[in-house]
Short mmCIF file of C-alpha atoms and ligand atoms in Angstrom, two decimals:
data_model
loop_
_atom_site.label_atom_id
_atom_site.label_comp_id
_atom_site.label_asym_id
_atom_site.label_seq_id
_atom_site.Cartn_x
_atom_site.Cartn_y
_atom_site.Cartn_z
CA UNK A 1 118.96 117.88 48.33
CA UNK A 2 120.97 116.20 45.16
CA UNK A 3 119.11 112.63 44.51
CA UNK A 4 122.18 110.63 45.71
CA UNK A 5 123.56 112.70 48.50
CA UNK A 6 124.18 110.58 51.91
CA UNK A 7 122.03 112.35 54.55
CA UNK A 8 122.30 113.03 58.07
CA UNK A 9 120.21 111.45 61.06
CA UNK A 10 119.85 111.55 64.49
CA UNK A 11 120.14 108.37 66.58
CA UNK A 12 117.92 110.25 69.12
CA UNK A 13 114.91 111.82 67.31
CA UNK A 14 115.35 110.07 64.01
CA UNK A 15 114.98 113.54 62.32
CA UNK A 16 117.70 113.84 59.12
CA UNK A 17 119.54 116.92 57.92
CA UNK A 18 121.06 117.76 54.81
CA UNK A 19 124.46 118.37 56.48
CA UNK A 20 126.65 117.07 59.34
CA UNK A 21 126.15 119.24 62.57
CA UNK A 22 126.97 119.19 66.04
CA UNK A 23 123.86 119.26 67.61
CA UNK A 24 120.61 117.72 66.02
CA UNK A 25 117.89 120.69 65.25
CA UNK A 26 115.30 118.41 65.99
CA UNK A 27 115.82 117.50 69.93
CA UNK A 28 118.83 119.39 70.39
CA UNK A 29 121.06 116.27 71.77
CA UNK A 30 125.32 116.28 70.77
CA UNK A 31 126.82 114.24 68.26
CA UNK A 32 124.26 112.40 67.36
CA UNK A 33 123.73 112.71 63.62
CA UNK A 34 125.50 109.85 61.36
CA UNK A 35 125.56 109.78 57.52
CA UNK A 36 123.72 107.76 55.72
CA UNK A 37 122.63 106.40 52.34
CA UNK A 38 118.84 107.64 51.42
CA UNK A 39 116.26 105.03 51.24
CA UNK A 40 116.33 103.59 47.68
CA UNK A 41 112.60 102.21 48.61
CA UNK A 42 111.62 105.44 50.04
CA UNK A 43 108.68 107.89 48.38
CA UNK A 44 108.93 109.00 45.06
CA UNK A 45 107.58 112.58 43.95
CA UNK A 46 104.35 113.00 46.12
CA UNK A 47 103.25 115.47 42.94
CA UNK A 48 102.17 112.60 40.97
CA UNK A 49 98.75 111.67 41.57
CA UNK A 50 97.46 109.42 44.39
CA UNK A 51 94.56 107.40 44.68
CA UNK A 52 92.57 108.60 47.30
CA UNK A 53 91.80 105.73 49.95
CA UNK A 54 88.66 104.41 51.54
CA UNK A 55 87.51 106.04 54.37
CA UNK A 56 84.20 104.69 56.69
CA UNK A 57 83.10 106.01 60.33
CA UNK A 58 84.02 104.83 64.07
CA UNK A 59 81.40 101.98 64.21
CA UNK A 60 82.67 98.67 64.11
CA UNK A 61 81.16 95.07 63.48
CA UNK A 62 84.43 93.38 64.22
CA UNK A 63 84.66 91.58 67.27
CA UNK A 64 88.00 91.92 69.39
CA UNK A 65 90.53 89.80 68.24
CA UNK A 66 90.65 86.38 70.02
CA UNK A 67 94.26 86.57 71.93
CA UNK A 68 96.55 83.31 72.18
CA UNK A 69 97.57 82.29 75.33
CA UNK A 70 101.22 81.59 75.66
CA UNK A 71 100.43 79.58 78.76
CA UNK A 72 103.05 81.64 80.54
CA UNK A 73 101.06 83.63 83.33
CA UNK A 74 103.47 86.23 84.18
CA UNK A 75 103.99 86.81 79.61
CA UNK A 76 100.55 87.08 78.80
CA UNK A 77 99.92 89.64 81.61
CA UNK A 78 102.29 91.53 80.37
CA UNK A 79 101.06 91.27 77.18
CA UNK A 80 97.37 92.63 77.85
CA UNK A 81 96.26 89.30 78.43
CA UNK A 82 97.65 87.29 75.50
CA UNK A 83 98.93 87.61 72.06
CA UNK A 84 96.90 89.80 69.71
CA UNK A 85 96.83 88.10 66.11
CA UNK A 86 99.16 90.82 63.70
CA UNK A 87 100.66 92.42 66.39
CA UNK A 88 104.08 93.77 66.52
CA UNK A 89 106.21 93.96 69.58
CA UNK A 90 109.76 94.70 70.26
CA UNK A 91 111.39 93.00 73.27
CA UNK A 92 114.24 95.06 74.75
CA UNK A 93 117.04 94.35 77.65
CA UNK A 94 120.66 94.79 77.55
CA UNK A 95 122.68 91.73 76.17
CA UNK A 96 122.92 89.20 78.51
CA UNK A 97 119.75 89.53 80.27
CA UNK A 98 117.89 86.53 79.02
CA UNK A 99 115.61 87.66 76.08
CA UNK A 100 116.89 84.92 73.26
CA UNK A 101 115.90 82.50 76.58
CA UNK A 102 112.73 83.75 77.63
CA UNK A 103 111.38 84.27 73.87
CA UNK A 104 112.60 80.61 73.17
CA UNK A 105 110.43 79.43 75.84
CA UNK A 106 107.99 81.30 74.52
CA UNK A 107 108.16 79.89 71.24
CA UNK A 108 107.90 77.02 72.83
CA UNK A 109 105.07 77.26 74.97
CA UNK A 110 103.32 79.41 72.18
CA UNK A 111 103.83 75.85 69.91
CA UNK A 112 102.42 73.47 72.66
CA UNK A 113 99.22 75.51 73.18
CA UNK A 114 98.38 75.80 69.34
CA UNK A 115 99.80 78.38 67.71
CA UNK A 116 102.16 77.89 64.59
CA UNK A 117 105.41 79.13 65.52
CA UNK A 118 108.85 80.34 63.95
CA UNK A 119 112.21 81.42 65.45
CA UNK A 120 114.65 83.47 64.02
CA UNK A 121 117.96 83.96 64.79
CA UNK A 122 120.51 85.83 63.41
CA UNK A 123 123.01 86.09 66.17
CA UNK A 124 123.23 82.40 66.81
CA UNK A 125 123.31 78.94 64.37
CA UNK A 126 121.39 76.65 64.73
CA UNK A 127 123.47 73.95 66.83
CA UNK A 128 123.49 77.11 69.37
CA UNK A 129 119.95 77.71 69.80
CA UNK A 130 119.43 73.97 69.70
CA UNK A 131 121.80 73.24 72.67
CA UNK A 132 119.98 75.66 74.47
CA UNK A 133 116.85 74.03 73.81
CA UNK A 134 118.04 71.01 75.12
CA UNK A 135 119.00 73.09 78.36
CA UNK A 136 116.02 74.50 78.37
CA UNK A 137 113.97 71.04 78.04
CA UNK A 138 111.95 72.27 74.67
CA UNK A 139 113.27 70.29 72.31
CA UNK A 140 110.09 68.41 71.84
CA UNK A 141 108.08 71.01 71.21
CA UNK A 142 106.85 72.01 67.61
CA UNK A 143 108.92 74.95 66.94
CA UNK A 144 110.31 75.79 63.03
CA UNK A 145 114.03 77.00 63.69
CA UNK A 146 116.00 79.24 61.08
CA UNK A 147 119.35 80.77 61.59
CA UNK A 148 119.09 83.61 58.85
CA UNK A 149 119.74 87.28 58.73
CA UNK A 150 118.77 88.35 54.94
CA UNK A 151 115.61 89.90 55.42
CA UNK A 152 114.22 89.39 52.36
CA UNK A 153 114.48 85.52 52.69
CA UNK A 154 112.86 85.29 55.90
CA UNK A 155 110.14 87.21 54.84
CA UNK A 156 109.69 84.98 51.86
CA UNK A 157 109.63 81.81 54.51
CA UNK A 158 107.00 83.78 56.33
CA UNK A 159 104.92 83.94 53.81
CA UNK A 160 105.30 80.46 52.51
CA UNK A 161 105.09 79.52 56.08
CA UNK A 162 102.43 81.41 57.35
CA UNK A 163 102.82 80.95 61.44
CA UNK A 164 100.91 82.48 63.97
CA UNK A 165 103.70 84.15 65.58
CA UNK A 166 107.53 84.67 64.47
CA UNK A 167 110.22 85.85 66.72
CA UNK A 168 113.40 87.75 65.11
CA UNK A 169 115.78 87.57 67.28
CA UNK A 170 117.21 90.26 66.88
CA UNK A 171 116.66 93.38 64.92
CA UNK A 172 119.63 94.92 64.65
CA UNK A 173 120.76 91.87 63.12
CA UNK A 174 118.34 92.29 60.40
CA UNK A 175 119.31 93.18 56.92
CA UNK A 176 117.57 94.36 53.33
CA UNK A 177 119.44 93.74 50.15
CA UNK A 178 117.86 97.55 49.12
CA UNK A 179 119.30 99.57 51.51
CA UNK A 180 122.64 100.32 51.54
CA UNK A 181 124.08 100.36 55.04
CA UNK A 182 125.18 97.45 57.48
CA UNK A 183 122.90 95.88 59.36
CA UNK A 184 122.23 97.47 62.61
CA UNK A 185 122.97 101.35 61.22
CA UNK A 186 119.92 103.64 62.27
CA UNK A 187 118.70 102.99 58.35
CA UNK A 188 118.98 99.24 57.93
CA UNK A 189 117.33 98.73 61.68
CA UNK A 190 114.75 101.06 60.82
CA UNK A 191 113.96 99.47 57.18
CA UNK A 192 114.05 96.58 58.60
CA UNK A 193 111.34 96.98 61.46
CA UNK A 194 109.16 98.86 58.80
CA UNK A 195 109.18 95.69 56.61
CA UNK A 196 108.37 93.44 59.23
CA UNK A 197 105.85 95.62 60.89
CA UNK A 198 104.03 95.84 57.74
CA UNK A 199 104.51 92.16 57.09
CA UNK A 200 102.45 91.53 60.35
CA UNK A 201 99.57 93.77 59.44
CA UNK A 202 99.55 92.92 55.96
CA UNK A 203 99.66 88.81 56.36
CA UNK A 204 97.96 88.49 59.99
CA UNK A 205 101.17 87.26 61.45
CA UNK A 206 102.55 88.48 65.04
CA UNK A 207 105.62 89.48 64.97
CA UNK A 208 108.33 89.85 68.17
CA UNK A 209 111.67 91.77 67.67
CA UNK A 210 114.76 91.45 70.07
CA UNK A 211 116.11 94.58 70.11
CA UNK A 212 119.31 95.63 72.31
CA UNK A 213 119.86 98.08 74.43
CA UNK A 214 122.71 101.06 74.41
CA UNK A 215 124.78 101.75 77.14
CA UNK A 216 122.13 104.92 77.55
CA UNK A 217 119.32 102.82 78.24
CA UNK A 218 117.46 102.93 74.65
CA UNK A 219 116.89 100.26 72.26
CA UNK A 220 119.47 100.38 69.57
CA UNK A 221 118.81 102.34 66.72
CA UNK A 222 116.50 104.91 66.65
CA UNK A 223 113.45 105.84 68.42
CA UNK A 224 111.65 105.53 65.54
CA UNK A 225 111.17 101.42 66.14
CA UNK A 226 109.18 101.74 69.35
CA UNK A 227 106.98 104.11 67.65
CA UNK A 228 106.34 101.69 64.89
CA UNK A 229 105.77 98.81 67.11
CA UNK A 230 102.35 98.07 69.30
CA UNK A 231 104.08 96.99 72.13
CA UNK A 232 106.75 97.82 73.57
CA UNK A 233 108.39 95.75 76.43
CA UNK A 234 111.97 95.92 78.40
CA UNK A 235 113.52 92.85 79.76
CA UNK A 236 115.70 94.20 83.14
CA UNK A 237 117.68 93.23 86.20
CA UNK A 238 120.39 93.25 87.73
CA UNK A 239 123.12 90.84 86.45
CA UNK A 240 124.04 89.79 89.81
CA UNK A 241 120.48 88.67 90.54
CA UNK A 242 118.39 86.37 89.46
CA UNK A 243 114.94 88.04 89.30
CA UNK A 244 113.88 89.32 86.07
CA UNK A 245 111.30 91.86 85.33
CA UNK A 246 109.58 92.36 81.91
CA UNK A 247 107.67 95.81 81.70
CA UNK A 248 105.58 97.24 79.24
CA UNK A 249 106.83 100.41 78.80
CA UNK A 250 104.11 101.18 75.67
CA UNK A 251 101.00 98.44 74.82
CA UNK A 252 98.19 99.38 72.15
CA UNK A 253 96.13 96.35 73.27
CA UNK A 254 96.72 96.44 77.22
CA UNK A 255 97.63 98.64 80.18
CA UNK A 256 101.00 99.58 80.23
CA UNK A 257 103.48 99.27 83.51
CA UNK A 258 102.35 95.94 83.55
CA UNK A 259 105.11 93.76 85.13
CA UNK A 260 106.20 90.15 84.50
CA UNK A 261 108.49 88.21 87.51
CA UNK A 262 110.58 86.18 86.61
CA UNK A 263 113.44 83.96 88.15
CA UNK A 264 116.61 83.15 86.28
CA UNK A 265 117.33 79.52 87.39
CA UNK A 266 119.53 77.20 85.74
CA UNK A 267 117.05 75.55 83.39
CA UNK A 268 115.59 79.04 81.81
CA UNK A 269 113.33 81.60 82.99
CA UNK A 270 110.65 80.66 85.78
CA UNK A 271 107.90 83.05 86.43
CA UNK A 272 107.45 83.97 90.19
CA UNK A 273 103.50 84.21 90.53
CA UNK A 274 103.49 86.22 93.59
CA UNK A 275 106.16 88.81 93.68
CA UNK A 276 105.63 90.50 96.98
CA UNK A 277 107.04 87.18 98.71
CA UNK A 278 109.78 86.69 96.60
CA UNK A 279 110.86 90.28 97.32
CA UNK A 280 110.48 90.05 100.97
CA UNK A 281 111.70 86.95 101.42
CA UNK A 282 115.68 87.84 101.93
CA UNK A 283 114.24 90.33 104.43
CA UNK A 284 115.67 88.98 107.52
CA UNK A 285 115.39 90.79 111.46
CA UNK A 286 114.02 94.67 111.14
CA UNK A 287 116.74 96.28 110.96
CA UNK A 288 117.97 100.19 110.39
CA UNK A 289 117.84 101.25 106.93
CA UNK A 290 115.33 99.16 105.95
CA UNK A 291 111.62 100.21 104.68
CA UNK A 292 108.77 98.16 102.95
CA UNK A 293 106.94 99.79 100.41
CA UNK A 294 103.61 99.03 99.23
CA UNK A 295 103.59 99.93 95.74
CA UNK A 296 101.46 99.12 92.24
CA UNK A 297 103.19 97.98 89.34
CA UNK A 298 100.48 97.95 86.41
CA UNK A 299 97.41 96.51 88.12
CA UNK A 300 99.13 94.47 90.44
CA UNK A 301 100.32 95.42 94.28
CA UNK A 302 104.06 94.49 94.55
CA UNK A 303 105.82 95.09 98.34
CA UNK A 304 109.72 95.97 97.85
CA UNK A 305 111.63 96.75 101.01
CA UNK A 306 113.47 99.79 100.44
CA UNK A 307 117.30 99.73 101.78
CA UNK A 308 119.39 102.96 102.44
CA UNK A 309 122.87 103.23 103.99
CA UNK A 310 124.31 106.36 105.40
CA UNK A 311 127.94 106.84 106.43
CA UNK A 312 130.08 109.83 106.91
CA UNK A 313 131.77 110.61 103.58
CA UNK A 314 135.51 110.73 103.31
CA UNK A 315 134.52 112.75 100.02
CA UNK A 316 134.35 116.89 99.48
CA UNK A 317 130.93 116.00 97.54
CA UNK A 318 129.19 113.18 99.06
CA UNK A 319 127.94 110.38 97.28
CA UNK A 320 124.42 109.43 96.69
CA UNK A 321 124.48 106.11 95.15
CA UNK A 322 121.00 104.60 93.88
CA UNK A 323 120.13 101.84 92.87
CA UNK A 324 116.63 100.40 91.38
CA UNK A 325 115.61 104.30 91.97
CA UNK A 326 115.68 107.56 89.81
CA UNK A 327 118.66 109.48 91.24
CA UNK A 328 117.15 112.66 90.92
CA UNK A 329 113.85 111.70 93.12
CA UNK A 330 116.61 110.39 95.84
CA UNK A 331 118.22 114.08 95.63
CA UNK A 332 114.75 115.90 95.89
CA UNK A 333 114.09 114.10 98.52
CA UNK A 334 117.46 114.54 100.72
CA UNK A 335 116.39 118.05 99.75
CA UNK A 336 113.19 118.04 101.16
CA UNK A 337 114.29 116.44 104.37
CA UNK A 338 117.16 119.01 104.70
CA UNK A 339 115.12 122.03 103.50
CA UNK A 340 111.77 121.30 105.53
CA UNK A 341 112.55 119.08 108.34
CA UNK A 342 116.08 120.79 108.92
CA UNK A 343 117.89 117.17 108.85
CA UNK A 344 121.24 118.12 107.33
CA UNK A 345 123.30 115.31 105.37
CA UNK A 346 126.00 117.65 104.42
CA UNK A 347 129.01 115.01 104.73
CA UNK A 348 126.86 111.92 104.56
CA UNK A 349 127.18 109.63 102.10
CA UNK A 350 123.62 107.81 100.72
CA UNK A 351 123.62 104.56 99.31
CA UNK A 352 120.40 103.47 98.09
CA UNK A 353 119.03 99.79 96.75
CA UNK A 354 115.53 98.67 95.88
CA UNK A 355 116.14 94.60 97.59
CA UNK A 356 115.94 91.92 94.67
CA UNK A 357 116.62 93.93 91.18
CA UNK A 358 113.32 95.65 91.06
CA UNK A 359 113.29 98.91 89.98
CA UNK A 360 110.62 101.46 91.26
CA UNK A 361 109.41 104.06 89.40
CA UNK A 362 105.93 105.46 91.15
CA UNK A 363 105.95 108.58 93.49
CA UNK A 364 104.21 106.89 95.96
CA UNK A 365 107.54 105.33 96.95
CA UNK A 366 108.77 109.10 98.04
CA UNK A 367 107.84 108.34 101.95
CA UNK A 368 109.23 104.96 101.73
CA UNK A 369 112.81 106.19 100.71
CA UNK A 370 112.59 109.32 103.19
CA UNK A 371 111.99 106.58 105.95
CA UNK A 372 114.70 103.79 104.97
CA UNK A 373 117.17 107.51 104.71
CA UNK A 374 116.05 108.41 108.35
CA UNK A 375 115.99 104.76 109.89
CA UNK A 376 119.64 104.84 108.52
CA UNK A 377 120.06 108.15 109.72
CA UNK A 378 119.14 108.16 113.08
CA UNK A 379 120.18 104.32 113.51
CA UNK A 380 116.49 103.17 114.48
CA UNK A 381 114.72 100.56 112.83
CA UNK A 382 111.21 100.57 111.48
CA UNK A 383 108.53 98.69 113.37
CA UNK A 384 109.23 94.99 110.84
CA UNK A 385 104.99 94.81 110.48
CA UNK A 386 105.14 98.36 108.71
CA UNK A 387 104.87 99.59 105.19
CA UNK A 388 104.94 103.06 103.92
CA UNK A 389 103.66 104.62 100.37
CA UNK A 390 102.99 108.25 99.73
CA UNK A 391 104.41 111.13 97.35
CA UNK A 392 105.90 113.60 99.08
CA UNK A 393 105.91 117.06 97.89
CA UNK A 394 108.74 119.69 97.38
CA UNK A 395 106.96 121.77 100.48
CA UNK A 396 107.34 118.68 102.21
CA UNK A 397 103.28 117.95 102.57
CA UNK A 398 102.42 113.90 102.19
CA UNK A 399 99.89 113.35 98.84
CA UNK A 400 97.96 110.40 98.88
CA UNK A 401 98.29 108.06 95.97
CA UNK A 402 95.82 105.62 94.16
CA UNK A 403 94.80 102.16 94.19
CA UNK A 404 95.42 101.97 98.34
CA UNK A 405 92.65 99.57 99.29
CA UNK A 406 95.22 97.06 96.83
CA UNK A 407 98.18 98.35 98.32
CA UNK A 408 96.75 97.86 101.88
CA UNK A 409 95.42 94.43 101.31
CA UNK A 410 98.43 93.03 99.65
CA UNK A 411 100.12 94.30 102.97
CA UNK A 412 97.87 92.35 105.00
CA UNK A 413 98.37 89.48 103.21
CA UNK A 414 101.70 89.54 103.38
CA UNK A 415 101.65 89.25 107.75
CA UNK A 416 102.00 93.38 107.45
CA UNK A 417 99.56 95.12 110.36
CA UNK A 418 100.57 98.82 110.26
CA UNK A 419 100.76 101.28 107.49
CA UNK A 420 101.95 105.04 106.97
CA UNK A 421 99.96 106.48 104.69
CA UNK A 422 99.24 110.46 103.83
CA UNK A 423 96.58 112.07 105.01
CA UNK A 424 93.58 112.42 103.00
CA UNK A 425 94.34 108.79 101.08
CA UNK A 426 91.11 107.21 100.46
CA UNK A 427 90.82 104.01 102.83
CA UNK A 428 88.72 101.59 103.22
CA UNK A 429 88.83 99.16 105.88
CA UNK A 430 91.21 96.36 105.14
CA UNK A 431 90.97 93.70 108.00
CA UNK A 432 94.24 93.60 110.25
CA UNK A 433 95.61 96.82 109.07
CA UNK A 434 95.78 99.97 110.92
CA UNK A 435 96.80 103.20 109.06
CA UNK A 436 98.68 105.63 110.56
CA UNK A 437 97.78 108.67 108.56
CA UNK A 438 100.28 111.72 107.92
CA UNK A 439 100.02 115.24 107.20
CA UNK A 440 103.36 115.99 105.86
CA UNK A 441 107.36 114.53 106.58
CA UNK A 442 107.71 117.05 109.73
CA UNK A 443 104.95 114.84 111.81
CA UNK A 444 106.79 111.48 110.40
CA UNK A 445 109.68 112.49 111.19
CA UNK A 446 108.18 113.74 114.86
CA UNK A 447 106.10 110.06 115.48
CA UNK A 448 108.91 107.79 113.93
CA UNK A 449 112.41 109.15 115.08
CA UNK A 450 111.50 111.26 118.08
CA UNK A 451 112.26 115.48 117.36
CA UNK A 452 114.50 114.74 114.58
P1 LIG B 1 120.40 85.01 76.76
O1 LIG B 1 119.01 84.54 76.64
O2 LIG B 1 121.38 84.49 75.76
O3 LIG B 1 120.49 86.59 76.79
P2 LIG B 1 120.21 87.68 75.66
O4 LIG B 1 119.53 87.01 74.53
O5 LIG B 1 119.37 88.73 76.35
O6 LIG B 1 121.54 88.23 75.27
O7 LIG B 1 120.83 84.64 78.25
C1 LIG B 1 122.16 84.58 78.57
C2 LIG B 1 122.38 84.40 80.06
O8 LIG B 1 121.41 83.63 80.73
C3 LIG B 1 123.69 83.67 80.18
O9 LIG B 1 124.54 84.51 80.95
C4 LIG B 1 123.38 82.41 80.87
C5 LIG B 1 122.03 82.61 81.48
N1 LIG B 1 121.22 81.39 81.47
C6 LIG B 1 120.86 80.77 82.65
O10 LIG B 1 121.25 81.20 83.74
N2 LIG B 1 120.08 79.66 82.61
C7 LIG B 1 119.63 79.13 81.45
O11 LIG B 1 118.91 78.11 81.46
C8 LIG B 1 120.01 79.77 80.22
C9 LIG B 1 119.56 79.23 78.90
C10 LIG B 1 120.80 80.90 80.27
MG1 LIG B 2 120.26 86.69 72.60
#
């Protein structure tokens, strides 16, 4: 390729050709690729001789890092159990959805319990990010503002500055004098993470990016970011509501799946300590439609009630309408009830809502959904003290799922006294809950709804 040629990159894969095309050789997506200007910082000839660098064996003598406590419960659970000193992590959620609020109350309570801290912006001045400060009741804590976008001056005040933790807020606001694109193209967003990522390595300073989301779901820019990042985590709900769930979708220091509960309120984020009840607690008389599911989100138990609707369609294709759900588990397993238990929904339309903005992404919530479908179905409600978890599988058997004893004790606590389980699920006794166990959707279909 000539030396100053623009080149061609995905926004998917990150992969660059030499040429525009259609469809990207690397992951095979459409009208992806955009031009762009090469990397004037990139490598030079690798001919030239190297040093070669110092290698030693697995054995350690360093102790694990000592992690700062943000004082936010439901944050540093999320986080592994606290901040890790020179880690990196990129903070994702669609515009809108609180992350400039959480992260300034994060800043915030980062400050008060020790840890230098700076905040960013580049979206907002000052005045802005002070008025919501004031909103937020932080403005007495020890946090060092900037409103800045030029990259190479904040990481100059970094390392002048030297704080414990810096927020950027956000990336794609980001810019380096020595690359030649506007801020937020694939190459300035992913110059710019590389530059702060190795900034936070280098200097021993953690680092959180904002980074927004595309209509598609995926942090702006390209994939490349969350690779380059040791934890990843996406801020979500629904608009409408006020819950707010912050997942760790990738962690190097900590399991990942963790969830964080929040609640939207008019003075900031507050973190709901015990989901389950906040869940339930819109969950009125038992009515059709309606299932609880006992799931596990990271290492914690978390009971959603499931809620289906099912109405003839006026429609030559009926809908199936999900929400909080993948839409392609809902459709395997309408399938699966059609195909093995010979319920048709030919003409029926399916609306389907996980209660409260949660979204559920486990298997084990298969037999939930099937039952909150059939309770719609057939018009009968679910005993209220009931909750269901199991994977159902395409020949319609029941697999058990892990962690039950949790899922089965959280029930209990809850006020729940029955649950549905598959057969063959590991049990052990949980005091004031009696499993029903189930072969396969034919004989819950049979005990629950009569024939079918
Ligand atoms: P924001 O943190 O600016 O979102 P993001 O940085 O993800 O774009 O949050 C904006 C929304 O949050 C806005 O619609 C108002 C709402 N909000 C509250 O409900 N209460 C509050 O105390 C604050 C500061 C914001
Ligand atoms: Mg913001």
């Amino acid at each position: 390729m000539a030396k100053h040629s623009n080149s061609f990159t995905c926004t998917a894969c990150g992969q660059t050709h030499g040429k525009w095309i259609g469809k990207c050789e690397g992951c095979g997506a459409w009208n992806t690729l955009i031009e762009e200007a090469p990397l004037s910082s990139g490598p030079k000839a690798l001919g030239s001789k190297g040093r070669s660098i110092h290698l030693t064996d697995l054995a350690t003598q360093a102790e694990a890092p000592p992690r700062a406590s943000s004082g936010i419960d439901e944050l540093d659970r999320v986080l592994g159990g606290g901040l890790v000193p020179a880690s990196a992590i990129l903070v994702g959620g669609d515009p809108g959805i609180g992350k400039s609020t959480l992260l300034l109350q994060a800043a915030a309570s980062f400050a008060n319990h020790g840890v230098k801290c700076l905040y960013i912006s580049g979206e907002e001045a000052a005045a802005q990010v002070q008025m919501r400060a004031q909103r937020l009741g932080l403005t007495q804590s020890p946090v060092a503002l900037g409103a800045e976008t030029n990259l190479r001056d904040i990481l100059t005040t970094l390392d002048a500055e030297r704080p414990g933790l810096a927020i950027i807020d956000s990336i794609q606001t980001m810019w380096l004098d020595t690359v030649d694109s506007a801020p937020g193209s694939v190459s300035q967003v992913r110059a710019a993470c590389h530059e702060l990522v190795t900034f936070a390595k280098r200097r021993g300073v953690a680092i959180i990016l904002v980074g927004h989301v595309t209509k598609d779901g995926q942090i702006a820019g390209p994939r490349v970011v969350e690779h380059m990042v040791d934890t990843v985590l996406y801020f979500e709900g629904e608009r409408g509501h006020q819950f707010r769930i912050l997942r760790a979708v990738k962690n190097r220091f900590g399991p990942a799946d963790e969830i964080g509960v929040f609640e939207m309120t008019g003075a900031g984020l507050s973190q709901v300590l015990n989901p389950s009840a906040l869940f339930l607690s819109e969950r009125g008389q038992a009515s059709p439609g309606s299932a609880v599911f006992a799931g596990i989100e990271g290492t914690r138990p978390v009971l959603t009630e499931i809620q289906a609707l099912v109405a003839p369609s006026p429609l030559g294709t009926p809908r199936r309408t999900v929400v909080g759900l993948d839409s392609g588990r809902l459709s395997t397993i309408i399938a699966v009830l059609e195909a093995r238990c010979g319920i048709p929904f030919a003409g029926l339309d399916v609306f389907l809502n996980v209660a409260g903005g949660m979204r559920v992404t486990e298997p084990a919530a298969d037999l939930a959904v099937a039952a909150a479908i059939l309770s719609a179905r057939e018009d009968v409600a679910i005993p209220p003290e009931t909750v269901l978890f199991g994977e159902i599988s395409l020949s319609g058997a029941l697999r058990p799922v892990g962690q039950t004893e949790n899922r089965l004790k959280e029930a209990a606590k809850l006020g729940f006294s029955q649950a549905i389980a598959p057969k063959g699920s590991k049990l052990g006794q949980v005091e004031g809950m009696q499993v029903r166990e189930m072969p396969d959707l034919t004989a819950f279909v049979g005990e629950m709804f009569g024939a079918g």
